[in-house]
Coordinates of C-alpha atoms in Angstrom, one line a residue:
M15 CA 126.0 90.1 104.6
S16 CA 122.6 89.3 106.0
E17 CA 120.0 92.0 106.6
P18 CA 119.2 93.0 110.2
R19 CA 116.1 91.5 111.6
V20 CA 113.4 92.8 114.0
G21 CA 114.7 90.3 116.5
D22 CA 118.0 92.1 116.4
C23 CA 116.3 94.9 118.4
V24 CA 116.3 97.5 115.6
R25 CA 115.4 100.8 117.3
V26 CA 113.5 103.3 115.2
C27 CA 112.9 106.9 115.9
V28 CA 109.7 108.3 114.2
I29 CA 110.0 112.1 113.8
G30 CA 106.7 113.8 112.7
L31 CA 103.4 112.4 113.9
G32 CA 100.9 113.7 111.4
N33 CA 98.5 111.3 109.7
M34 CA 101.3 109.5 107.9
G35 CA 103.9 109.6 110.7
S36 CA 101.4 108.3 113.2
S37 CA 100.3 105.5 110.9
L38 CA 104.0 104.6 110.3
A39 CA 104.5 104.4 114.1
Q40 CA 101.5 102.1 114.4
R41 CA 102.6 99.9 111.6
L42 CA 106.2 99.5 112.9
S43 CA 104.9 99.0 116.5
S44 CA 102.7 96.1 115.2
K45 CA 105.8 94.6 113.5
G46 CA 107.8 94.5 116.8
Y47 CA 110.2 97.4 116.4
Q48 CA 111.4 99.3 119.4
L49 CA 110.1 102.9 118.8
V50 CA 110.9 106.3 120.1
L51 CA 108.5 109.1 119.0
Y52 CA 109.0 112.8 118.5
N53 CA 106.6 115.5 117.4
R54 CA 107.0 119.2 117.4
T55 CA 103.6 119.4 119.2
S56 CA 104.7 117.2 122.1
S57 CA 101.1 116.2 123.2
K58 CA 100.8 114.1 120.1
A59 CA 103.9 112.1 120.9
V60 CA 102.9 111.6 124.5
E61 CA 99.4 110.4 123.5
L62 CA 100.6 108.0 120.8
S63 CA 103.4 106.7 123.0
K64 CA 100.9 105.7 125.7
E65 CA 98.6 104.1 123.1
L66 CA 101.4 102.0 121.6
G67 CA 103.3 101.4 124.8
V68 CA 106.5 103.0 123.4
E69 CA 108.9 105.8 124.4
Y70 CA 108.7 109.4 123.4
A71 CA 111.4 112.0 123.3
E72 CA 111.4 115.7 124.1
S73 CA 113.7 116.7 121.2
P74 CA 114.9 115.3 117.8
C75 CA 118.3 114.9 119.3
K76 CA 117.1 112.8 122.3
C77 CA 115.1 110.7 119.8
A78 CA 118.2 110.1 117.7
K79 CA 120.3 109.1 120.6
K80 CA 117.9 106.2 121.5
S81 CA 117.6 104.9 117.9
D82 CA 119.5 103.2 115.1
I83 CA 117.3 104.4 112.3
L84 CA 115.6 107.8 112.2
T85 CA 112.5 108.2 110.0
I86 CA 111.4 111.8 109.3
F87 CA 107.9 112.4 108.0
V88 CA 107.3 116.2 108.2
S89 CA 105.2 118.5 106.1
D90 CA 107.7 120.8 104.3
D91 CA 111.2 122.2 103.9
E92 CA 111.0 124.4 106.9
A93 CA 109.9 121.6 109.2
L94 CA 112.7 119.4 107.9
Y95 CA 115.3 122.1 108.6
D96 CA 113.9 122.5 112.1
V97 CA 114.4 118.8 112.8
L98 CA 117.9 119.0 111.5
L99 CA 119.2 122.4 112.7
Q100 CA 117.3 123.5 115.8
S101 CA 119.5 123.7 119.0
S102 CA 118.4 120.2 119.9
G103 CA 118.2 118.9 116.3
I104 CA 119.5 115.6 115.0
C105 CA 122.6 117.1 113.4
G106 CA 124.2 117.2 116.8
C107 CA 123.3 113.6 117.6
V108 CA 123.3 111.7 114.3
K109 CA 126.8 110.2 114.2
D110 CA 126.6 106.6 113.0
K111 CA 122.8 106.8 112.6
T112 CA 120.8 106.3 109.4
V113 CA 118.3 109.0 108.5
L114 CA 115.4 108.0 106.3
N115 CA 113.8 111.2 105.0
M116 CA 110.2 110.3 104.0
S117 CA 109.1 113.9 103.6
T118 CA 108.4 115.5 100.3
V119 CA 110.6 118.6 99.9
T120 CA 112.4 120.6 97.3
I121 CA 115.4 119.1 95.5
S122 CA 117.8 121.7 97.0
T123 CA 116.5 120.9 100.5
T124 CA 117.0 117.1 100.2
V125 CA 120.6 117.7 98.9
R126 CA 121.4 120.1 101.7
A127 CA 119.9 117.7 104.2
K128 CA 122.1 114.9 102.9
N129 CA 125.2 117.1 103.2
L130 CA 124.2 118.2 106.8
V131 CA 123.7 114.7 108.0
E132 CA 126.8 113.2 106.4
N133 CA 129.0 116.1 107.6
A134 CA 127.7 115.2 111.1
G135 CA 128.8 111.6 110.7
G136 CA 125.4 110.2 109.8
R137 CA 124.0 108.3 106.8
Y138 CA 121.2 109.9 104.7
L139 CA 118.6 108.2 102.5
E140 CA 115.5 109.5 100.8
A141 CA 112.5 107.2 101.1
P142 CA 109.4 109.1 99.8
V143 CA 106.3 106.9 99.5
F144 CA 103.1 106.6 97.4
G145 CA 100.0 105.8 99.3
S146 CA 97.9 107.1 102.2
V147 CA 97.1 106.1 105.8
S148 CA 95.4 102.8 104.9
E149 CA 98.4 101.7 102.8
V150 CA 100.8 102.5 105.6
L151 CA 98.8 100.6 108.2
E152 CA 98.4 97.6 105.8
G153 CA 102.1 97.7 104.7
K154 CA 101.1 98.4 101.1
L155 CA 103.0 101.5 100.2
L156 CA 105.2 101.9 97.1
T157 CA 108.4 103.2 98.5
L158 CA 111.3 104.8 96.5
V159 CA 114.7 104.8 98.2
A160 CA 117.8 106.7 97.1
G161 CA 121.2 106.9 98.5
D162 CA 124.4 104.8 99.0
E163 CA 123.4 101.2 98.4
Q164 CA 125.4 100.0 101.4
Y165 CA 123.2 102.2 103.7
V166 CA 120.0 101.0 101.9
H167 CA 120.8 97.4 103.0
S168 CA 120.5 98.3 106.7
V169 CA 117.0 99.8 106.4
M170 CA 115.4 97.3 104.0
P171 CA 113.6 95.3 106.7
V172 CA 111.9 98.5 107.9
L173 CA 111.0 99.6 104.3
R174 CA 109.7 96.1 103.4
D175 CA 107.5 96.0 106.6
I176 CA 105.6 99.1 105.4
S177 CA 105.6 98.5 101.6
K178 CA 104.2 96.2 99.0
E179 CA 107.3 97.2 96.9
V180 CA 110.5 99.0 97.5
L181 CA 112.3 100.5 94.4
Y182 CA 116.0 101.5 94.7
V183 CA 116.4 104.4 92.3
G184 CA 120.0 105.4 92.6
P185 CA 121.7 108.2 94.5
V186 CA 120.1 111.2 96.2
P187 CA 118.1 113.2 94.9
N188 CA 116.7 110.6 92.5
A189 CA 113.9 109.5 94.8
M190 CA 112.7 113.1 95.5
V191 CA 112.9 114.0 91.8
L192 CA 110.6 111.0 91.0
K193 CA 108.3 111.7 93.9
L194 CA 107.8 115.4 92.9
A195 CA 107.4 114.4 89.2
V196 CA 104.7 111.9 89.9
N197 CA 102.8 114.1 92.4
Q198 CA 103.0 117.0 90.0
L199 CA 101.3 114.9 87.3
N200 CA 98.6 113.7 89.6
H201 CA 97.8 117.1 91.0
F202 CA 98.0 118.7 87.5
I203 CA 95.5 116.2 86.2
A204 CA 93.2 116.8 89.2
A205 CA 93.2 120.5 88.6
G206 CA 92.5 120.1 84.9
F207 CA 89.7 117.6 85.5
A208 CA 88.1 120.0 88.0
E209 CA 88.0 122.7 85.3
T210 CA 86.6 120.2 82.8
L211 CA 83.7 119.4 85.2
A212 CA 83.1 123.1 85.9
F213 CA 83.0 123.9 82.2
V214 CA 80.4 121.2 81.4
E215 CA 78.3 122.3 84.4
L216 CA 78.6 126.0 83.4
Y217 CA 76.9 125.2 80.0
G218 CA 74.1 123.1 81.6
V219 CA 75.2 119.8 80.1
E220 CA 74.5 116.8 82.3
L221 CA 77.7 115.6 83.9
E222 CA 76.7 112.0 83.3
L223 CA 77.0 112.6 79.6
L224 CA 80.6 113.6 80.1
R225 CA 81.2 110.4 82.0
K226 CA 79.7 108.4 79.1
V227 CA 82.0 110.0 76.7
L228 CA 85.1 109.6 78.8
E229 CA 84.3 105.9 79.4
R230 CA 84.6 105.4 75.6
L231 CA 88.0 107.1 75.4
W232 CA 91.5 106.6 77.0
M233 CA 90.5 109.3 79.5
K234 CA 88.3 106.7 81.2
C235 CA 91.1 106.1 83.7
I236 CA 90.9 109.8 84.8
A237 CA 87.2 109.6 85.3
E238 CA 87.6 106.4 87.3
K239 CA 90.1 108.0 89.6
F240 CA 88.4 111.3 90.2
W241 CA 84.7 111.1 89.4
R242 CA 83.4 109.8 92.7
R243 CA 85.7 112.0 94.8
M244 CA 84.9 115.2 92.9
V245 CA 81.3 114.8 91.7
E246 CA 79.6 112.6 94.3
E247 CA 81.3 114.3 97.2
T248 CA 82.0 111.1 99.1
A249 CA 85.8 111.7 99.5
G250 CA 87.4 111.1 102.8
V251 CA 90.7 112.9 103.4
R252 CA 93.5 110.8 101.9
F253 CA 95.7 113.8 101.0
R254 CA 95.1 117.3 102.2
L255 CA 94.6 120.0 99.6
E256 CA 97.2 122.3 101.2
L257 CA 99.8 119.5 100.8
A258 CA 99.0 119.2 97.1
A259 CA 99.7 122.9 96.8
K260 CA 103.0 122.4 98.7
D261 CA 104.0 119.6 96.4
L262 CA 103.4 121.7 93.3
Q263 CA 105.3 124.6 94.9
C264 CA 108.2 122.3 95.5
F265 CA 108.1 121.1 91.9
V266 CA 107.9 124.7 90.5
E267 CA 110.8 125.9 92.7
S268 CA 113.0 122.9 91.9
A269 CA 112.3 123.2 88.2
R270 CA 113.0 126.9 88.1
R271 CA 116.2 126.5 90.0
M272 CA 117.4 124.5 87.0
G273 CA 116.1 126.9 84.4
L274 CA 112.9 125.1 83.4
D275 CA 109.8 127.2 83.1
T276 CA 106.6 125.6 84.5
I277 CA 103.7 127.6 83.0
A278 CA 101.2 124.8 83.1
T279 CA 102.1 123.6 86.6
S280 CA 102.1 127.1 87.9
G281 CA 98.5 127.4 86.8
A282 CA 97.6 124.2 88.7
L283 CA 99.5 125.5 91.7
Q284 CA 97.5 128.8 91.6
R285 CA 94.3 126.8 91.6
F286 CA 95.2 124.8 94.7
Q287 CA 96.4 127.9 96.4
E288 CA 93.0 129.4 95.7
G289 CA 91.4 126.3 97.3
V290 CA 93.5 126.9 100.4
A291 CA 92.4 130.5 100.5
S292 CA 88.7 129.6 99.9
G293 CA 88.3 127.4 103.0
Y294 CA 89.3 124.0 101.6
M295 CA 92.3 123.7 103.8
G296 CA 92.2 120.3 105.6
K297 CA 90.0 118.8 103.0
D298 CA 91.0 116.2 100.4
Y299 CA 92.8 117.7 97.4
T300 CA 90.1 116.3 95.1
Q301 CA 87.7 118.8 96.7
I302 CA 89.2 121.3 94.2
G303 CA 86.5 119.7 91.9
K304 CA 83.7 120.6 94.3
M305 CA 85.0 124.2 94.5
L306 CA 84.9 124.6 90.8
L307 CA 81.7 122.7 90.2
D308 CA 80.0 125.1 92.7
R309 CA 81.4 128.0 90.9
G310 CA 80.1 126.7 87.6
K311 CA 76.6 126.3 89.0
R312 CA 76.6 129.8 90.4
L313 CA 77.8 131.3 87.1
R314 CA 75.2 129.4 85.2
E315 CA 72.5 130.7 87.5
L316 CA 73.7 134.3 86.9
M317 CA 73.5 133.7 83.2
S318 CA 70.1 132.0 83.3
G319 CA 68.6 134.7 81.0
G320 CA 71.0 134.5 78.1
R321 CA 72.8 131.2 78.2
F322 CA 75.4 131.9 75.5

């Protein structure tokens, strides 16, 4: 069985037009797909539809009715349930449609979403991605896909058009488990490195000396990833800090549901939640480093009389 082609008039509904969803729509439009856009804040859908010369829909259900494949790129569990279950949600209009959930949510939510979609006659796949706006626009995402293999076949052209690599990882919820695991590790390391920087700053040791030490050890890769974005304050917003907090919350909730304690991750979560409460919402998640560096500087100044 051959894969469907763009020329076969594959119609794609893009639900959720935040930074990633909007970029996804731009990429798919550039590849020739027939798009229908939906966003909870309708003005975004109207504006982007005019920019791309595509349709927009006033509800998830109307979007689904005009599409073969539905991509969902929303921020959290609540937003996903809203897309599925609101009075004009897709569960009333998803029969014979394929749903690609690209949102990062808890394991229990993706499993429930699968059941809801399939009970309504639709097909559900997970397709979380690694990468940011630039990777979407350039088609260089790493995409994980989980679900029934016969359903995966029908969406592979779409996934390949946005990805440098697509990995099939088995049934739902395997893709979401891996997505949460990898994000947890990244955010955990970021929180730990932020505290490392603050500690060195607190005791008045030049940060450059820390970098020289790290460059001679296996931790060099950590410094290479985070140094510029935390110390030199040149970070653009690739991934918002509040979304890092949400990812860690999803990890903690999903682990605890299965009886696994998450003492270390809960500490990292608390740090990112502190960042949200301290005015860093909307900034890149690596700015947790700036927050703690500033704190280290202030504490050192307070201790200037008696250093130790």
